[in-house]
Amino acid sequence: TEALELGRRTAAEMNLTNVTFELGDAFDQQAVASIRPRPNIAISSGLYELFPENALVLRSLNGLFEALEPDGWLIYTNQPWHPQIEMIARVLPNRDGMPWVMRRRTQAEMDQLVQSTGFEKDAMRIDPAGLFTVSLARRSSRDIT
C-alpha cells in the first residue's frame, strides 16, 4: 500500500486527475478484466520476471486484454538477460524471503505470450546492454476467449 500512496501523491503533485491506483491481484484474470472504467493504456513493468509460471502471466495478460478498451495499448517490460542473475539469487531474498530467482524469458517467448492473448506488438526499445526491454502492443479487434 506504500507504493499506492506514493503513486497517488506523485499523480497529485503532477496535477494528473485521470490516473487511478488500486490494490489488486494482477493474476486474477476476472478481477483485472472487470476494471472500470476501462483503461486505454495498461502497463506491466517489472512483474512477470518475478513469477516462473507462464500460466500466471497468461491469466494476467488475458485479464488486461479483456479490460482494455478496443484499440487500447499494453506497455510491457521484459528482462531477457542479466549479468548478475546468479549473484542476485544467492544474495537477495524475494518477497517470500526465499532466494530471488528471476524467470528470464527470451524476448520471443514474452512476445509470444503477449500475442497469444490477442495483442499485436507495435514497437520495442532495448537498453544498450540488452538487459531490459520495453514493448508496446495494441489490443487487436479479434475476439480472444
mmCIF file of C-alpha atoms in Angstrom:
data_model
loop_
_atom_site.group_PDB
_atom_site.id
_atom_site.type_symbol
_atom_site.label_atom_id
_atom_site.label_comp_id
_atom_site.label_asym_id
_atom_site.label_seq_id
_atom_site.Cartn_x
_atom_site.Cartn_y
_atom_site.Cartn_z
ATOM 1 C CA THR A 1 0.000 0.000 0.000
ATOM 2 C CA GLU A 2 3.034 2.299 0.369
ATOM 3 C CA ALA A 3 3.534 2.119 -3.391
ATOM 4 C CA LEU A 4 -0.106 3.034 -3.994
ATOM 5 C CA GLU A 5 0.165 6.060 -1.731
ATOM 6 C CA LEU A 6 3.389 7.133 -3.416
ATOM 7 C CA GLY A 7 1.691 6.837 -6.805
ATOM 8 C CA ARG A 8 -1.281 8.862 -5.634
ATOM 9 C CA ARG A 9 0.943 11.585 -4.168
ATOM 10 C CA THR A 10 3.064 11.730 -7.312
ATOM 11 C CA ALA A 11 -0.014 11.986 -9.524
ATOM 12 C CA ALA A 12 -1.408 14.763 -7.320
ATOM 13 C CA GLU A 13 1.902 16.657 -7.431
ATOM 14 C CA MET A 14 1.809 16.404 -11.224
ATOM 15 C CA ASN A 15 -1.846 17.521 -11.289
ATOM 16 C CA LEU A 16 -2.892 14.288 -13.007
ATOM 17 C CA THR A 17 -6.595 13.793 -12.452
ATOM 18 C CA ASN A 18 -7.213 10.890 -14.858
ATOM 19 C CA VAL A 19 -4.894 8.388 -13.131
ATOM 20 C CA THR A 20 -6.051 5.902 -10.512
ATOM 21 C CA PHE A 21 -4.200 3.443 -8.278
ATOM 22 C CA GLU A 22 -5.976 0.397 -6.876
ATOM 23 C CA LEU A 23 -4.819 -2.605 -4.882
ATOM 24 C CA GLY A 24 -5.492 -5.868 -6.689
ATOM 25 C CA ASP A 25 -4.212 -9.236 -7.839
ATOM 26 C CA ALA A 26 -2.580 -8.923 -11.253
ATOM 27 C CA PHE A 27 -3.002 -12.670 -11.779
ATOM 28 C CA ASP A 28 -6.751 -12.788 -11.095
ATOM 29 C CA GLN A 29 -7.972 -12.664 -14.675
ATOM 30 C CA GLN A 30 -11.594 -11.872 -13.808
ATOM 31 C CA ALA A 31 -10.669 -9.103 -11.382
ATOM 32 C CA VAL A 32 -8.321 -7.488 -13.910
ATOM 33 C CA ALA A 33 -10.892 -7.868 -16.700
ATOM 34 C CA SER A 34 -13.543 -6.101 -14.627
ATOM 35 C CA ILE A 35 -11.553 -2.883 -14.101
ATOM 36 C CA ARG A 36 -13.844 0.080 -14.684
ATOM 37 C CA PRO A 37 -13.720 2.500 -16.245
ATOM 38 C CA ARG A 38 -11.980 0.553 -18.994
ATOM 39 C CA PRO A 39 -8.460 1.908 -19.439
ATOM 40 C CA ASN A 40 -6.960 2.717 -22.808
ATOM 41 C CA ILE A 41 -3.424 2.049 -21.551
ATOM 42 C CA ALA A 42 -2.193 -0.770 -19.306
ATOM 43 C CA ILE A 43 1.364 -1.088 -18.038
ATOM 44 C CA SER A 44 3.055 -4.223 -16.754
ATOM 45 C CA SER A 45 6.567 -3.396 -15.656
ATOM 46 C CA GLY A 46 8.940 -5.483 -13.570
ATOM 47 C CA LEU A 47 6.291 -8.037 -12.664
ATOM 48 C CA TYR A 48 6.336 -11.092 -14.886
ATOM 49 C CA GLU A 49 10.016 -11.936 -14.319
ATOM 50 C CA LEU A 50 9.215 -12.417 -10.632
ATOM 51 C CA PHE A 51 6.997 -15.416 -11.424
ATOM 52 C CA PRO A 52 8.235 -18.509 -13.268
ATOM 53 C CA GLU A 53 4.849 -19.882 -14.361
ATOM 54 C CA ASN A 54 3.654 -18.813 -17.798
ATOM 55 C CA ALA A 55 0.101 -19.736 -16.761
ATOM 56 C CA LEU A 56 0.113 -16.835 -14.284
ATOM 57 C CA VAL A 57 1.429 -14.438 -16.920
ATOM 58 C CA LEU A 58 -1.222 -15.589 -19.381
ATOM 59 C CA ARG A 59 -4.001 -15.034 -16.821
ATOM 60 C CA SER A 60 -2.729 -11.515 -16.257
ATOM 61 C CA LEU A 61 -2.389 -10.752 -19.961
ATOM 62 C CA ASN A 62 -5.841 -12.185 -20.732
ATOM 63 C CA GLY A 63 -7.301 -10.006 -17.995
ATOM 64 C CA LEU A 64 -5.570 -6.939 -19.410
ATOM 65 C CA PHE A 65 -6.813 -7.763 -22.915
ATOM 66 C CA GLU A 66 -10.377 -8.013 -21.639
ATOM 67 C CA ALA A 67 -10.059 -4.871 -19.511
ATOM 68 C CA LEU A 68 -8.662 -2.556 -22.165
ATOM 69 C CA GLU A 69 -10.814 -0.522 -24.488
ATOM 70 C CA PRO A 70 -10.781 -1.686 -28.116
ATOM 71 C CA ASP A 71 -7.543 -0.467 -29.710
ATOM 72 C CA GLY A 72 -6.089 0.144 -26.245
ATOM 73 C CA TRP A 73 -2.369 -0.170 -25.602
ATOM 74 C CA LEU A 74 -0.287 -2.500 -23.454
ATOM 75 C CA ILE A 75 3.174 -1.377 -22.390
ATOM 76 C CA TYR A 76 5.184 -4.280 -21.028
ATOM 77 C CA THR A 77 8.740 -4.798 -19.911
ATOM 78 C CA ASN A 78 10.976 -7.832 -20.067
ATOM 79 C CA GLN A 79 14.378 -8.740 -18.730
ATOM 80 C CA PRO A 80 15.773 -11.338 -21.133
ATOM 81 C CA TRP A 81 19.278 -11.247 -19.695
ATOM 82 C CA HIS A 82 21.099 -10.080 -16.586
ATOM 83 C CA PRO A 83 24.828 -10.473 -15.855
ATOM 84 C CA GLN A 84 24.254 -10.700 -12.091
ATOM 85 C CA ILE A 85 21.397 -13.216 -12.103
ATOM 86 C CA GLU A 86 23.323 -15.794 -10.059
ATOM 87 C CA MET A 87 24.555 -13.235 -7.529
ATOM 88 C CA ILE A 88 21.019 -11.898 -7.096
ATOM 89 C CA ALA A 89 19.690 -15.409 -6.467
ATOM 90 C CA ARG A 90 22.396 -16.122 -3.873
ATOM 91 C CA VAL A 91 22.273 -12.806 -2.024
ATOM 92 C CA LEU A 92 18.848 -11.156 -2.299
ATOM 93 C CA PRO A 93 15.622 -12.560 -0.889
ATOM 94 C CA ASN A 94 12.374 -12.372 -2.822
ATOM 95 C CA ARG A 95 9.004 -11.205 -1.444
ATOM 96 C CA ASP A 96 8.643 -14.554 0.414
ATOM 97 C CA GLY A 97 12.129 -14.465 1.956
ATOM 98 C CA MET A 98 13.402 -17.152 -0.419
ATOM 99 C CA PRO A 99 16.323 -16.762 -2.857
ATOM 100 C CA TRP A 100 15.365 -14.307 -5.573
ATOM 101 C CA VAL A 101 15.480 -16.414 -8.712
ATOM 102 C CA MET A 102 14.143 -14.339 -11.574
ATOM 103 C CA ARG A 103 12.434 -16.025 -14.512
ATOM 104 C CA ARG A 104 14.148 -14.608 -17.537
ATOM 105 C CA ARG A 105 12.145 -15.050 -20.708
ATOM 106 C CA THR A 106 13.603 -14.543 -24.138
ATOM 107 C CA GLN A 107 12.006 -11.626 -25.916
ATOM 108 C CA ALA A 108 10.480 -14.067 -28.394
ATOM 109 C CA GLU A 109 8.844 -16.029 -25.552
ATOM 110 C CA MET A 110 7.468 -12.895 -23.911
ATOM 111 C CA ASP A 111 6.181 -11.562 -27.229
ATOM 112 C CA GLN A 112 4.540 -14.910 -27.974
ATOM 113 C CA LEU A 113 2.710 -14.831 -24.625
ATOM 114 C CA VAL A 114 1.503 -11.302 -25.363
ATOM 115 C CA GLN A 115 0.432 -12.198 -28.910
ATOM 116 C CA SER A 116 -1.366 -15.374 -27.807
ATOM 117 C CA THR A 117 -3.748 -13.275 -25.723
ATOM 118 C CA GLY A 118 -4.759 -11.045 -28.635
ATOM 119 C CA PHE A 119 -2.286 -8.184 -28.595
ATOM 120 C CA GLU A 120 -0.310 -7.107 -31.658
ATOM 121 C CA LYS A 121 3.199 -5.864 -30.925
ATOM 122 C CA ASP A 122 3.920 -2.474 -32.434
ATOM 123 C CA ALA A 123 7.334 -1.382 -31.131
ATOM 124 C CA MET A 124 10.149 -2.231 -28.749
ATOM 125 C CA ARG A 125 13.113 -0.469 -27.203
ATOM 126 C CA ILE A 126 16.082 -2.152 -25.564
ATOM 127 C CA ASP A 127 18.849 -0.693 -23.449
ATOM 128 C CA PRO A 128 22.430 -0.730 -24.834
ATOM 129 C CA ALA A 129 23.448 -3.690 -22.635
ATOM 130 C CA GLY A 130 20.449 -5.781 -23.693
ATOM 131 C CA LEU A 131 19.175 -6.273 -20.144
ATOM 132 C CA PHE A 132 15.792 -4.570 -20.304
ATOM 133 C CA THR A 133 13.158 -4.142 -22.979
ATOM 134 C CA VAL A 134 10.033 -2.005 -23.159
ATOM 135 C CA SER A 135 7.443 -3.063 -25.713
ATOM 136 C CA LEU A 136 4.230 -1.544 -26.975
ATOM 137 C CA ALA A 137 1.313 -3.693 -28.156
ATOM 138 C CA ARG A 138 -2.177 -2.784 -29.309
ATOM 139 C CA ARG A 139 -5.271 -4.689 -28.299
ATOM 140 C CA SER A 140 -6.398 -6.284 -31.550
ATOM 141 C CA SER A 141 -10.005 -6.234 -32.627
ATOM 142 C CA ARG A 142 -10.242 -10.018 -32.810
ATOM 143 C CA ASP A 143 -12.134 -11.744 -30.019
ATOM 144 C CA ILE A 144 -9.926 -13.997 -27.887
ATOM 145 C CA THR A 145 -11.669 -16.332 -25.447
#
